[in-house]
mmCIF file of N, CA and C in Angstrom:
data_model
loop_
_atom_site.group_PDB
_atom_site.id
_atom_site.type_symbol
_atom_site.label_atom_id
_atom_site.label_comp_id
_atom_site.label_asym_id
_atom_site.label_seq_id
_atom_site.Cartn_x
_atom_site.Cartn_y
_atom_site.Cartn_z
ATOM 1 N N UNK V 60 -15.036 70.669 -60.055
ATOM 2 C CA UNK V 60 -15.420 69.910 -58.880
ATOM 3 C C UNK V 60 -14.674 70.502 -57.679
ATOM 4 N N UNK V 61 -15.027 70.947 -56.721
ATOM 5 C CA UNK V 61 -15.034 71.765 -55.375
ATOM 6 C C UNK V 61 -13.460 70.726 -55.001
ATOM 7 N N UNK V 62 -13.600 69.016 -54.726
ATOM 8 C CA UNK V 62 -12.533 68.561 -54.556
ATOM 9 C C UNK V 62 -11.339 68.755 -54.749
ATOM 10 N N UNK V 63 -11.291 68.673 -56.534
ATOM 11 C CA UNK V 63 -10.123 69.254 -57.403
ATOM 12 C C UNK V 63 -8.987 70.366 -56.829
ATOM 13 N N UNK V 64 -10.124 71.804 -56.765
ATOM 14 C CA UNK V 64 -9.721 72.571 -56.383
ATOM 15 C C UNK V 64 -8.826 72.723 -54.999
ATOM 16 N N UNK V 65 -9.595 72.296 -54.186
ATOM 17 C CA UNK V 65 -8.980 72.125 -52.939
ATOM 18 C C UNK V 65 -7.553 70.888 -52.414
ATOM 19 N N UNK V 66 -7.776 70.342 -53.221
ATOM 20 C CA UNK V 66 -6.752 68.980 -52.975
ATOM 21 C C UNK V 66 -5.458 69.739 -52.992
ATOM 22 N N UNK V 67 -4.844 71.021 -54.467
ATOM 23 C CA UNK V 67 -4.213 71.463 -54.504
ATOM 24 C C UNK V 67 -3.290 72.418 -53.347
ATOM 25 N N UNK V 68 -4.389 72.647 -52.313
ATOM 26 C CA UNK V 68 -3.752 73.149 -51.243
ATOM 27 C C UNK V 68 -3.490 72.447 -50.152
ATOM 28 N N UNK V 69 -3.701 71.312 -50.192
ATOM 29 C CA UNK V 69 -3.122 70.389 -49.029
ATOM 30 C C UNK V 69 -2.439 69.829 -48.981
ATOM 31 N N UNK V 70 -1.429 69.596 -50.633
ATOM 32 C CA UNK V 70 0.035 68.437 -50.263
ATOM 33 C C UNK V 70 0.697 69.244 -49.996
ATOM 34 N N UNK V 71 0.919 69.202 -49.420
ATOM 35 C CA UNK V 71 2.612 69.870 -48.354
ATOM 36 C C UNK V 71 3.320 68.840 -48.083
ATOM 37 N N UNK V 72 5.105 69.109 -48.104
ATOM 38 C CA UNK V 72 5.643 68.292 -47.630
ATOM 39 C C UNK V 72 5.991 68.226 -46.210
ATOM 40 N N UNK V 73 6.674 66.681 -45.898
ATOM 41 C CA UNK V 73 6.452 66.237 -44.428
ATOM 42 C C UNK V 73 7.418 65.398 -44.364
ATOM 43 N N UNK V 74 8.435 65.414 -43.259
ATOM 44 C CA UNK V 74 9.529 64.572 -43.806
ATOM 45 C C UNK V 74 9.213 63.030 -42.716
ATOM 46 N N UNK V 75 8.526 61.838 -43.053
ATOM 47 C CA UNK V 75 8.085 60.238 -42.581
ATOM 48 C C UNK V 75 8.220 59.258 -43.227
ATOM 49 N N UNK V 76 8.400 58.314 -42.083
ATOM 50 C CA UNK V 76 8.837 57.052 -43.267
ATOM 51 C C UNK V 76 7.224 56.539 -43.592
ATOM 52 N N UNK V 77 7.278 55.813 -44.902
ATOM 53 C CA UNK V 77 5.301 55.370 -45.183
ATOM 54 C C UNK V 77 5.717 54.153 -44.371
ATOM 55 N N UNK V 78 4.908 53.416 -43.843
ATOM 56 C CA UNK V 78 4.950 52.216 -43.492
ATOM 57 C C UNK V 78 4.286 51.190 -44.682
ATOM 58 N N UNK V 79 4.842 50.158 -44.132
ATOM 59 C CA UNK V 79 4.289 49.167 -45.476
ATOM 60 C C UNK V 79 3.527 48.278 -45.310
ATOM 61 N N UNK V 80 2.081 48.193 -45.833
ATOM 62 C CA UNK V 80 0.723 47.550 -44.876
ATOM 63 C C UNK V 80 0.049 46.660 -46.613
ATOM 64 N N UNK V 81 -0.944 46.737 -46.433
ATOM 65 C CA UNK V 81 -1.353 45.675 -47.838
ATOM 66 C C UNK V 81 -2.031 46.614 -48.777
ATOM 67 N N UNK V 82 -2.356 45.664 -49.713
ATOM 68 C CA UNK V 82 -2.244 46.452 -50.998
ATOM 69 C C UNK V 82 -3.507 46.960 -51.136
ATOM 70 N N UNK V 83 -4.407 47.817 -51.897
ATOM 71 C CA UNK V 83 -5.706 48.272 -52.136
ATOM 72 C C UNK V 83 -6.598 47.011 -52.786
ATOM 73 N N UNK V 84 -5.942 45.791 -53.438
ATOM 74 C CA UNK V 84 -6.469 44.684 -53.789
ATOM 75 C C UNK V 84 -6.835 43.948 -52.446
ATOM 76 N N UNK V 85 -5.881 43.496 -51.593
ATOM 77 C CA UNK V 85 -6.026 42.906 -50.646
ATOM 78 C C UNK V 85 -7.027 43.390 -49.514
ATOM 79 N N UNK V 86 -7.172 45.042 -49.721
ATOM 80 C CA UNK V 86 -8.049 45.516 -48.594
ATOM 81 C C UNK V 86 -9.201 44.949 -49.218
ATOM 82 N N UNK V 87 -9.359 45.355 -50.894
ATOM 83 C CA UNK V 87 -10.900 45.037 -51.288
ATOM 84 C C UNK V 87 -11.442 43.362 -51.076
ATOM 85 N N UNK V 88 -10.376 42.776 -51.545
ATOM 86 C CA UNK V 88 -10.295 41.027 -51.692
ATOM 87 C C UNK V 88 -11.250 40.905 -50.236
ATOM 88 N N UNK V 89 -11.214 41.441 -49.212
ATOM 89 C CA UNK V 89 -11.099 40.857 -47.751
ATOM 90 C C UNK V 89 -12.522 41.755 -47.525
ATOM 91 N N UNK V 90 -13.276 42.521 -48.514
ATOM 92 C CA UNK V 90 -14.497 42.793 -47.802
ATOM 93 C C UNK V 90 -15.569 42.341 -48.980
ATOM 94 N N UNK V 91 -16.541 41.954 -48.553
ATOM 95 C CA UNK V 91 -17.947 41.245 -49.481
ATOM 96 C C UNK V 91 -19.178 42.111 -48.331
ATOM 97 N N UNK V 92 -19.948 42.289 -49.715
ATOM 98 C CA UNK V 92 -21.054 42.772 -49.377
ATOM 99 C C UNK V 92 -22.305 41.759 -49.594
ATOM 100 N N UNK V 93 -23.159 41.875 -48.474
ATOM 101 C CA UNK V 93 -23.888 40.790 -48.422
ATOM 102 C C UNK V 93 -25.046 40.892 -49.337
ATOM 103 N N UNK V 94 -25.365 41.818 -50.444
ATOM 104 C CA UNK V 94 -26.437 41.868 -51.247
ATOM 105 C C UNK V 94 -26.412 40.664 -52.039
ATOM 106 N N UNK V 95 -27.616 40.617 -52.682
ATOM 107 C CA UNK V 95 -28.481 39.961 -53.392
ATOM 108 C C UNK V 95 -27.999 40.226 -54.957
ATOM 109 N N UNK V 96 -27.674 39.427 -55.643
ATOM 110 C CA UNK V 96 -26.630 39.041 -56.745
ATOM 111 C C UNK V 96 -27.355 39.712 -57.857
ATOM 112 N N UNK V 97 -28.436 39.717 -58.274
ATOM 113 C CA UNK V 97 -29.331 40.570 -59.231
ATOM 114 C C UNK V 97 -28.935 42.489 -59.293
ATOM 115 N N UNK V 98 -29.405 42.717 -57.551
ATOM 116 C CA UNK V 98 -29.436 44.261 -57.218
ATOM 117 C C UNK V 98 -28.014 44.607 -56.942
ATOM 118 N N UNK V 99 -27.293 43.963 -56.700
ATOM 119 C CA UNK V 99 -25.752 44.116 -56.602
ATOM 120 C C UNK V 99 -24.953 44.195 -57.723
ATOM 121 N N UNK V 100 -25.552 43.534 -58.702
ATOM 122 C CA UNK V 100 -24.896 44.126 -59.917
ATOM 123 C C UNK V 100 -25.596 45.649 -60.511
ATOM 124 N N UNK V 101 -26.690 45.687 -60.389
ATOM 125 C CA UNK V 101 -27.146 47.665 -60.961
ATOM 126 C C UNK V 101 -26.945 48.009 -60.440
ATOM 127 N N UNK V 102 -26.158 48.245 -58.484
ATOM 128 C CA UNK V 102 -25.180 49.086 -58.227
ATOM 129 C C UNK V 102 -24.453 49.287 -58.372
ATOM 130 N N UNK V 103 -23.621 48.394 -58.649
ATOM 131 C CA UNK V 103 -22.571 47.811 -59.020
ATOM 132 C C UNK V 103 -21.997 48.911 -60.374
ATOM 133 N N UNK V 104 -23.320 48.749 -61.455
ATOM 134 C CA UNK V 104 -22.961 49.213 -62.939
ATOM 135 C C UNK V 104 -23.144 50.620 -63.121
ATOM 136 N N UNK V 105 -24.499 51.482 -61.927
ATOM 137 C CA UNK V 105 -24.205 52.533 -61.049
ATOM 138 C C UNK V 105 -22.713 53.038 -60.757
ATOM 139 N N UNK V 106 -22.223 52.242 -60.178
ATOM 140 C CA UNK V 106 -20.834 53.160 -59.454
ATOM 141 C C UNK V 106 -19.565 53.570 -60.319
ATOM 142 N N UNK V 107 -20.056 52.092 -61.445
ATOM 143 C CA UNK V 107 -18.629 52.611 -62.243
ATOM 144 C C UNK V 107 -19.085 53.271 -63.354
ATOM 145 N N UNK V 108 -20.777 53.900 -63.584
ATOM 146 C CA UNK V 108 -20.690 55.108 -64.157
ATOM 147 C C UNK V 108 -20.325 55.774 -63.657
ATOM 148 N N UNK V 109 -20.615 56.160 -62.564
ATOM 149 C CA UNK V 109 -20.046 57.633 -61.443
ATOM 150 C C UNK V 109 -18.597 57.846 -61.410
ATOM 151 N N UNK V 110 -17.920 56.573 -61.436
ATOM 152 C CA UNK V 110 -16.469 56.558 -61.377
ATOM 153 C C UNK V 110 -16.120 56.851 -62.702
ATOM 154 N N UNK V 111 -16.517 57.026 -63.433
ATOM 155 C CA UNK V 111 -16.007 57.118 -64.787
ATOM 156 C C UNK V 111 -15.831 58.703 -64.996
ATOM 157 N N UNK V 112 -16.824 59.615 -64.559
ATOM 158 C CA UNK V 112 -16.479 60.951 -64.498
ATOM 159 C C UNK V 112 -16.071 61.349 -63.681
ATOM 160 N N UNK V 113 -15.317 60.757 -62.824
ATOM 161 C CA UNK V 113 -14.452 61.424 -61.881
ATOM 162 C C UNK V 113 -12.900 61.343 -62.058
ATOM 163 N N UNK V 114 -12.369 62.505 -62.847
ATOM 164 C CA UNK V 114 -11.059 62.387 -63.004
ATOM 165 C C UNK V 114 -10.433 63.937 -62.535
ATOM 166 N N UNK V 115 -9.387 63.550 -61.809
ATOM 167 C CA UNK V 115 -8.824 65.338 -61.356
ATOM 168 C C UNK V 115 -7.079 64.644 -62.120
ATOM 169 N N UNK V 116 -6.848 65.924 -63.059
ATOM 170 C CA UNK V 116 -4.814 66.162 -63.241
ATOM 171 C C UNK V 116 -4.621 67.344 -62.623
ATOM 172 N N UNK V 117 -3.471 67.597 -62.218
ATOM 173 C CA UNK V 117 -3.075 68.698 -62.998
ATOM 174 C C UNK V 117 -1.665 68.775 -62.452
ATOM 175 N N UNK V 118 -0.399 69.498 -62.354
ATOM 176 C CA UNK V 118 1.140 69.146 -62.463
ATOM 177 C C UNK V 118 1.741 68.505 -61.343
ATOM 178 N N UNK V 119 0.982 68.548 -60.167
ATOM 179 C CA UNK V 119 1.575 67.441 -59.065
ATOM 180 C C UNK V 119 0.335 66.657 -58.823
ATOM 181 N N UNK V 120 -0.648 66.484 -58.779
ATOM 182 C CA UNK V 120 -1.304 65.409 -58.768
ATOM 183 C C UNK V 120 -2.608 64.745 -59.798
ATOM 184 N N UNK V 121 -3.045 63.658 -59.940
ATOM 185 C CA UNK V 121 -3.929 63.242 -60.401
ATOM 186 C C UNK V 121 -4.852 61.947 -59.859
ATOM 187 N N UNK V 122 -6.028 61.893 -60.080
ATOM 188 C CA UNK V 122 -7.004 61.164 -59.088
ATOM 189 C C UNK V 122 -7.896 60.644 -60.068
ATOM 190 N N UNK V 123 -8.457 59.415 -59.294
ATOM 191 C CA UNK V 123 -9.528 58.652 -59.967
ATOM 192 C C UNK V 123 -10.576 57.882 -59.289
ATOM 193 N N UNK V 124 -11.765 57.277 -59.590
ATOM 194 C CA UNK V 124 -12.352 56.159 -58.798
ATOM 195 C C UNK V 124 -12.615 55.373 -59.825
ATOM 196 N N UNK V 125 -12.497 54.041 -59.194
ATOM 197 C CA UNK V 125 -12.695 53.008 -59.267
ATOM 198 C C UNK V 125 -13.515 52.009 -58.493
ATOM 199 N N UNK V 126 -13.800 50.821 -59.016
ATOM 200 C CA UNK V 126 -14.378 49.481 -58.068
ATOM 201 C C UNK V 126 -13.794 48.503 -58.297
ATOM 202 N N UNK V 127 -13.594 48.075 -56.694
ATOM 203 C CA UNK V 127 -12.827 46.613 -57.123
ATOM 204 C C UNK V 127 -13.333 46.016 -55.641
ATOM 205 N N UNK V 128 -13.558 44.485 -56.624
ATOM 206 C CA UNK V 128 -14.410 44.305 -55.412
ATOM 207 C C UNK V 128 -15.883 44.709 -55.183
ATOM 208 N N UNK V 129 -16.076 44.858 -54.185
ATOM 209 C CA UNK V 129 -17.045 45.759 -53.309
ATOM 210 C C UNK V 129 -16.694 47.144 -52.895
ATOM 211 N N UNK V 130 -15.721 47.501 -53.038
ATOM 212 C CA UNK V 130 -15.323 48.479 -52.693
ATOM 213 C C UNK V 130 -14.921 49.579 -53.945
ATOM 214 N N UNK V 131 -15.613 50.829 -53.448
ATOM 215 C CA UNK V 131 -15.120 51.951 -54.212
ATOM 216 C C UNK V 131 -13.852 52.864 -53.678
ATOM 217 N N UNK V 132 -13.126 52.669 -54.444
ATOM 218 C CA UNK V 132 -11.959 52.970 -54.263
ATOM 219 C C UNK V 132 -11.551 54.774 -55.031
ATOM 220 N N UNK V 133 -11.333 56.090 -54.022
ATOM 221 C CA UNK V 133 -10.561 57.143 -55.303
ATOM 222 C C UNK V 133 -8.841 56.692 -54.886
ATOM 223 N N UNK V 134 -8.520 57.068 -55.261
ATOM 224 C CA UNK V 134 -6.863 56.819 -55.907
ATOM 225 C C UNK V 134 -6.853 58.341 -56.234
ATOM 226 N N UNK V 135 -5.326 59.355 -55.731
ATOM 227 C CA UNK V 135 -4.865 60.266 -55.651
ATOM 228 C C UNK V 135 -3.523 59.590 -56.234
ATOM 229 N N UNK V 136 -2.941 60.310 -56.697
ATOM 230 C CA UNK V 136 -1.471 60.158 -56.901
ATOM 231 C C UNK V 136 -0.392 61.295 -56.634
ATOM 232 N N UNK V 137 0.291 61.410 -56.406
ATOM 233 C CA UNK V 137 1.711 62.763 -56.178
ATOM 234 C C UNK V 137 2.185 62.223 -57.870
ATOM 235 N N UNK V 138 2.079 63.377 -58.370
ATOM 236 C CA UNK V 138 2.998 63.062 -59.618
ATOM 237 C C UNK V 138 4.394 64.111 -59.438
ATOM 238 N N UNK V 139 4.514 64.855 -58.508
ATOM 239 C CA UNK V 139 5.804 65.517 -58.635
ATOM 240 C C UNK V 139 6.817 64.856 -57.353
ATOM 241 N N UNK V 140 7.204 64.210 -57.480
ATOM 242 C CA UNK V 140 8.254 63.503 -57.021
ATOM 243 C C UNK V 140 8.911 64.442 -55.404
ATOM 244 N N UNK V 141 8.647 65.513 -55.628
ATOM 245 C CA UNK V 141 9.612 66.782 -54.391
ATOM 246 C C UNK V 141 8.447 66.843 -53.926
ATOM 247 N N UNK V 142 7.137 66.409 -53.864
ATOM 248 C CA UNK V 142 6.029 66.482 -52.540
ATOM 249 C C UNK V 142 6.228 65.351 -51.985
ATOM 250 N N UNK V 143 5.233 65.419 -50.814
ATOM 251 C CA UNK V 143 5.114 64.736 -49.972
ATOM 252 C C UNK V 143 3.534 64.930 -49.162
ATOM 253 N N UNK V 144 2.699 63.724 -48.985
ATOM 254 C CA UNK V 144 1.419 63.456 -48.623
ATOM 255 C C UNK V 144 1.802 64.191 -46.941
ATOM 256 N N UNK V 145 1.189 64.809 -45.744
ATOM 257 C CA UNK V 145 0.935 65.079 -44.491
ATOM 258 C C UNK V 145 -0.334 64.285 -44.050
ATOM 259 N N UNK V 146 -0.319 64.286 -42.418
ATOM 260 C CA UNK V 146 -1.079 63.655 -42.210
ATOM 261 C C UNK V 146 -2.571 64.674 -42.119
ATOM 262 N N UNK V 147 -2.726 65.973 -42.194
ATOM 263 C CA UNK V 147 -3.901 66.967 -42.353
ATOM 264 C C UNK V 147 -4.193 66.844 -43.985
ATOM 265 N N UNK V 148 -3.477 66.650 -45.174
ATOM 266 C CA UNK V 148 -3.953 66.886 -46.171
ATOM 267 C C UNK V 148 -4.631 65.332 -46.462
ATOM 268 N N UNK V 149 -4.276 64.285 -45.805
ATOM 269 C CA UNK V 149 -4.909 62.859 -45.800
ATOM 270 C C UNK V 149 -6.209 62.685 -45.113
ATOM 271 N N UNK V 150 -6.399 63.334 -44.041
ATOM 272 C CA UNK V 150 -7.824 63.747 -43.388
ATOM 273 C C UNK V 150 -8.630 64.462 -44.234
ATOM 274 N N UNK V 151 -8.166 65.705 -44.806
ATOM 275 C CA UNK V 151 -8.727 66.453 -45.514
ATOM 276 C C UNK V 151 -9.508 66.179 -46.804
ATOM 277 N N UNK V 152 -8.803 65.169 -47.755
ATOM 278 C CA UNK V 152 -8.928 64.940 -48.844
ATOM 279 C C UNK V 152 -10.102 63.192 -48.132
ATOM 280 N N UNK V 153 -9.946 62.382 -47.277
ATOM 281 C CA UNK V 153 -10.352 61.407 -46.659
ATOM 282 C C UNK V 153 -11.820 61.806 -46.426
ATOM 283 N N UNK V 154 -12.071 62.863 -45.845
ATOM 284 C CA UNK V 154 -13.085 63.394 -45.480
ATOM 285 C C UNK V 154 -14.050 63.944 -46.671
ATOM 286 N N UNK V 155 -13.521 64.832 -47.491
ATOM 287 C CA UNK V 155 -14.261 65.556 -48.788
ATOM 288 C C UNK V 155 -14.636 64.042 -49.761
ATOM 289 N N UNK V 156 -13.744 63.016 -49.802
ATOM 290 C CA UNK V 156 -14.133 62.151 -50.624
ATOM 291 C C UNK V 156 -15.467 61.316 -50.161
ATOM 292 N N UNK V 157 -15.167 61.235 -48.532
ATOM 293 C CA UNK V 157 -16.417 60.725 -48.120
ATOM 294 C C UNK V 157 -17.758 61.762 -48.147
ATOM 295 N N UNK V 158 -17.820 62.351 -47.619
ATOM 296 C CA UNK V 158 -18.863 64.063 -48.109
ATOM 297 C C UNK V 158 -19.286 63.577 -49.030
ATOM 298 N N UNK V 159 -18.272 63.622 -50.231
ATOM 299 C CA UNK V 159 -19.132 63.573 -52.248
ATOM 300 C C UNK V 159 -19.795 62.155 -52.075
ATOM 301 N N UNK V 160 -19.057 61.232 -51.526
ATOM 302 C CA UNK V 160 -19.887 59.814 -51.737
ATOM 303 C C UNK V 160 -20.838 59.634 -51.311
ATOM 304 N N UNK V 161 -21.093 59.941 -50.141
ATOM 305 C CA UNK V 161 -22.208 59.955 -49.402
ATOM 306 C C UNK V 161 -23.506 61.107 -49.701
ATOM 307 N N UNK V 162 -23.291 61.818 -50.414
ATOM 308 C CA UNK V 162 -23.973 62.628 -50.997
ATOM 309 C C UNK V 162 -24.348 62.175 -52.669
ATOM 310 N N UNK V 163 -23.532 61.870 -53.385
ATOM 311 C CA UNK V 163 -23.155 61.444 -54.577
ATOM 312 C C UNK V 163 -23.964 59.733 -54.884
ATOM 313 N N UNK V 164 -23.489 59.282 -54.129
ATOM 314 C CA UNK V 164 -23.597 57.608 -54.027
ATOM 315 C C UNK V 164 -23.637 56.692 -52.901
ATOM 316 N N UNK V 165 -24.805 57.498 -52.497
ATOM 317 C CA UNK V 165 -25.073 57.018 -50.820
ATOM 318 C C UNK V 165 -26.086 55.672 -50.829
ATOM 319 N N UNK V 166 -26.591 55.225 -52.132
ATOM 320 C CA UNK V 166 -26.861 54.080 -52.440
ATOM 321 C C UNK V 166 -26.399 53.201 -51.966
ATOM 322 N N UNK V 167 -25.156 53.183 -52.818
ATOM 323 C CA UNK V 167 -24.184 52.576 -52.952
ATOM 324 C C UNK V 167 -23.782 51.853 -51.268
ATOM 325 N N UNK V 168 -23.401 52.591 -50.672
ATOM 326 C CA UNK V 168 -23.092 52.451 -49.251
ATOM 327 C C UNK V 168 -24.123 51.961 -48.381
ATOM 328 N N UNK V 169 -25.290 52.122 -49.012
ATOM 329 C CA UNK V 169 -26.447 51.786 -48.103
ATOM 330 C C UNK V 169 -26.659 50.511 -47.847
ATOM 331 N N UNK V 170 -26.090 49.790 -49.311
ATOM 332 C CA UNK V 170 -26.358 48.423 -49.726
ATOM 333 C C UNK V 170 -25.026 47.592 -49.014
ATOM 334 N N UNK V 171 -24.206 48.516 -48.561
ATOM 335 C CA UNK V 171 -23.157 47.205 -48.068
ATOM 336 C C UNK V 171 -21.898 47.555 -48.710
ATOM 337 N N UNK V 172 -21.586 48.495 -50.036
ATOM 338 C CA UNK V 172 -20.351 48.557 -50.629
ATOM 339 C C UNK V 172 -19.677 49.381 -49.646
ATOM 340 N N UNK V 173 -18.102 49.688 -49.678
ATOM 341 C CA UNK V 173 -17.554 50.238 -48.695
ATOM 342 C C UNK V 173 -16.816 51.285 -49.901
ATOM 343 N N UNK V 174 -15.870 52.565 -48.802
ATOM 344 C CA UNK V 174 -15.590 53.316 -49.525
ATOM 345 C C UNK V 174 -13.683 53.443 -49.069
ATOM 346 N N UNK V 175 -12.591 53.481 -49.899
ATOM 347 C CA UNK V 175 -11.317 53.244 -49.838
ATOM 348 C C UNK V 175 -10.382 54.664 -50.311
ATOM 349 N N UNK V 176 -9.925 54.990 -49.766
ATOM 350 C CA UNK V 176 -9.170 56.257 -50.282
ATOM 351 C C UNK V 176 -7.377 55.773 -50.373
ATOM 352 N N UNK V 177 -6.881 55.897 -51.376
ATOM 353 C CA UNK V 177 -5.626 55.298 -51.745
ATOM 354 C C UNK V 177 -4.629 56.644 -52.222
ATOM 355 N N UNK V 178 -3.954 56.973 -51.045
ATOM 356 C CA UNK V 178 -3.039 58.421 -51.704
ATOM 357 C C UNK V 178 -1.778 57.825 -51.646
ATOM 358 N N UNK V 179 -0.871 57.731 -53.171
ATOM 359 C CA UNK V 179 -0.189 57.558 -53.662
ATOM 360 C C UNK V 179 1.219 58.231 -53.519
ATOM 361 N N UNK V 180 2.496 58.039 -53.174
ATOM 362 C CA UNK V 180 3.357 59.166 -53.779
ATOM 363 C C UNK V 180 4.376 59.060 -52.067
ATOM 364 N N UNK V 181 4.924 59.734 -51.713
ATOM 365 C CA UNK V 181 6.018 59.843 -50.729
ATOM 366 C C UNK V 181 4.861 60.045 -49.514
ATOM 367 N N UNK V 182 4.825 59.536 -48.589
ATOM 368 C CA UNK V 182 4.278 58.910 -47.522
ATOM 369 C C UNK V 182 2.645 58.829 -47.581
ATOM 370 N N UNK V 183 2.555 58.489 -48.500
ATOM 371 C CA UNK V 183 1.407 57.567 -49.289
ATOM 372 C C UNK V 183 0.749 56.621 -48.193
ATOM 373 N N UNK V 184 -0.513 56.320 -48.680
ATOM 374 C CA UNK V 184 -1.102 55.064 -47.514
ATOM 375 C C UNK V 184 -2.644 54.822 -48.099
ATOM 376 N N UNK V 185 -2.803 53.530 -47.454
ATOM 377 C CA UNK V 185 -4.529 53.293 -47.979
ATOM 378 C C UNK V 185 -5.194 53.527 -46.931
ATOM 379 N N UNK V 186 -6.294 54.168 -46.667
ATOM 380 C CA UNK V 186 -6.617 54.496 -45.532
ATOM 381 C C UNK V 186 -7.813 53.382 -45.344
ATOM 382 N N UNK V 187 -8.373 53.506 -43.823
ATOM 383 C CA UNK V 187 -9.431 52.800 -43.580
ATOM 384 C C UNK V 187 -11.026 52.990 -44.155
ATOM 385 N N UNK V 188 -11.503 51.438 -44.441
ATOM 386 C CA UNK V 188 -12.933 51.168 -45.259
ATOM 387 C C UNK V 188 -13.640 52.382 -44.125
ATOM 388 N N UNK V 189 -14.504 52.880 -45.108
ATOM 389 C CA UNK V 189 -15.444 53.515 -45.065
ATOM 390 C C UNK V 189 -17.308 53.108 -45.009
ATOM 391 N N UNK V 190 -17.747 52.810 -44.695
ATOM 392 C CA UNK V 190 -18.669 52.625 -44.442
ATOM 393 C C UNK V 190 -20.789 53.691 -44.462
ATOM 394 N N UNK V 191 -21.730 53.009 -44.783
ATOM 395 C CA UNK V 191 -22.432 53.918 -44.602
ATOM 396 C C UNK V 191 -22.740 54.494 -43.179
ATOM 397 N N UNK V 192 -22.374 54.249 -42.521
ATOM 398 C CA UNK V 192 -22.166 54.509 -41.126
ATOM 399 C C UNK V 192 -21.926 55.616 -40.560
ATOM 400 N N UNK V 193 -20.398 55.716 -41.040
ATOM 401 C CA UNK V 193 -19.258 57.144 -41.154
ATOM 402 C C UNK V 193 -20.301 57.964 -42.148
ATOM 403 N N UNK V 194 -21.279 58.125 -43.050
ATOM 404 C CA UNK V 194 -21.631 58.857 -43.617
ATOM 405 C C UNK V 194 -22.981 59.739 -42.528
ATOM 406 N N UNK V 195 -22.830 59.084 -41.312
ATOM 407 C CA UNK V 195 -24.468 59.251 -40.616
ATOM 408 C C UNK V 195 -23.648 60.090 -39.621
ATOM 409 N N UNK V 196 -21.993 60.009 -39.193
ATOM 410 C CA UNK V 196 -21.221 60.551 -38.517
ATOM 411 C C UNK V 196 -20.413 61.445 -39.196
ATOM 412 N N UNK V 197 -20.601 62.134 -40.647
ATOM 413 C CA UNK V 197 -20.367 63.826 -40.742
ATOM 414 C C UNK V 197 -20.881 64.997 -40.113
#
């Protein structure tokens, strides 16, 4: 996956404090999508097939998606402790995730679900819902 590959060249370290804002539960808790309870669940069962094959390791980081909520969430992690997230490799990786979704599972977004990017690790942060919107503004 084109992502994978590339993610590897963007953690660089950066020496910032993370600030401390709410949790990836609380972002999802706080958004509802206004669909129709029938068609909202086969997207629904849609996304977390898609999320299910999306897994990146390898010695400093590892990634996933998920749903929670309404919201599709990838999750990055720093697994080597001596990196550090920048604010270009958070755009970078922010951006390519939206690209695949919106290409990938633009359904999904069409209907109202939102999209959450959660990078993990030394100045870590959840970034802002995503929308099908932002997908009409690549």
């Amino acid at each position: 996956m084109k992502t994978s590959v590339l993610l590897g060249f963007f953690v660089l370290g950066l020496s910032a404090c993370a600030a401390t804002g709410p949790t990836v539960e609380e972002v999802a808790a706080s958004y509802q999508t206004e669909l129709n309870a029938p068609h909202k669940e086969t997207v629904r069962q849609k996304i977390v097939d898609s999320c299910s094959l999306v897994r990146y390791k390898d010695s400093d980081l590892e990634g996933g998606c998920y749903l929670s909520s309404d919201v599709i969430v990838y999750e990055f992690r720093l697994t080597d402790n001596r990196m550090e997230w920048n604010p270009q490799a958070a755009a970078t990786i922010t951006k390519m995730v939206l690209e695949e979704v919106c290409e990938d599972d633009e359904e999904a977004l069409k209907y109202g679900f939102a999209l959450l990017v959660n990078l993990e690790g030394k100045n870590g942060f959840i970034g802002k819902l995503k929308s099908f919107k932002d997908c009409q503004n690549i």
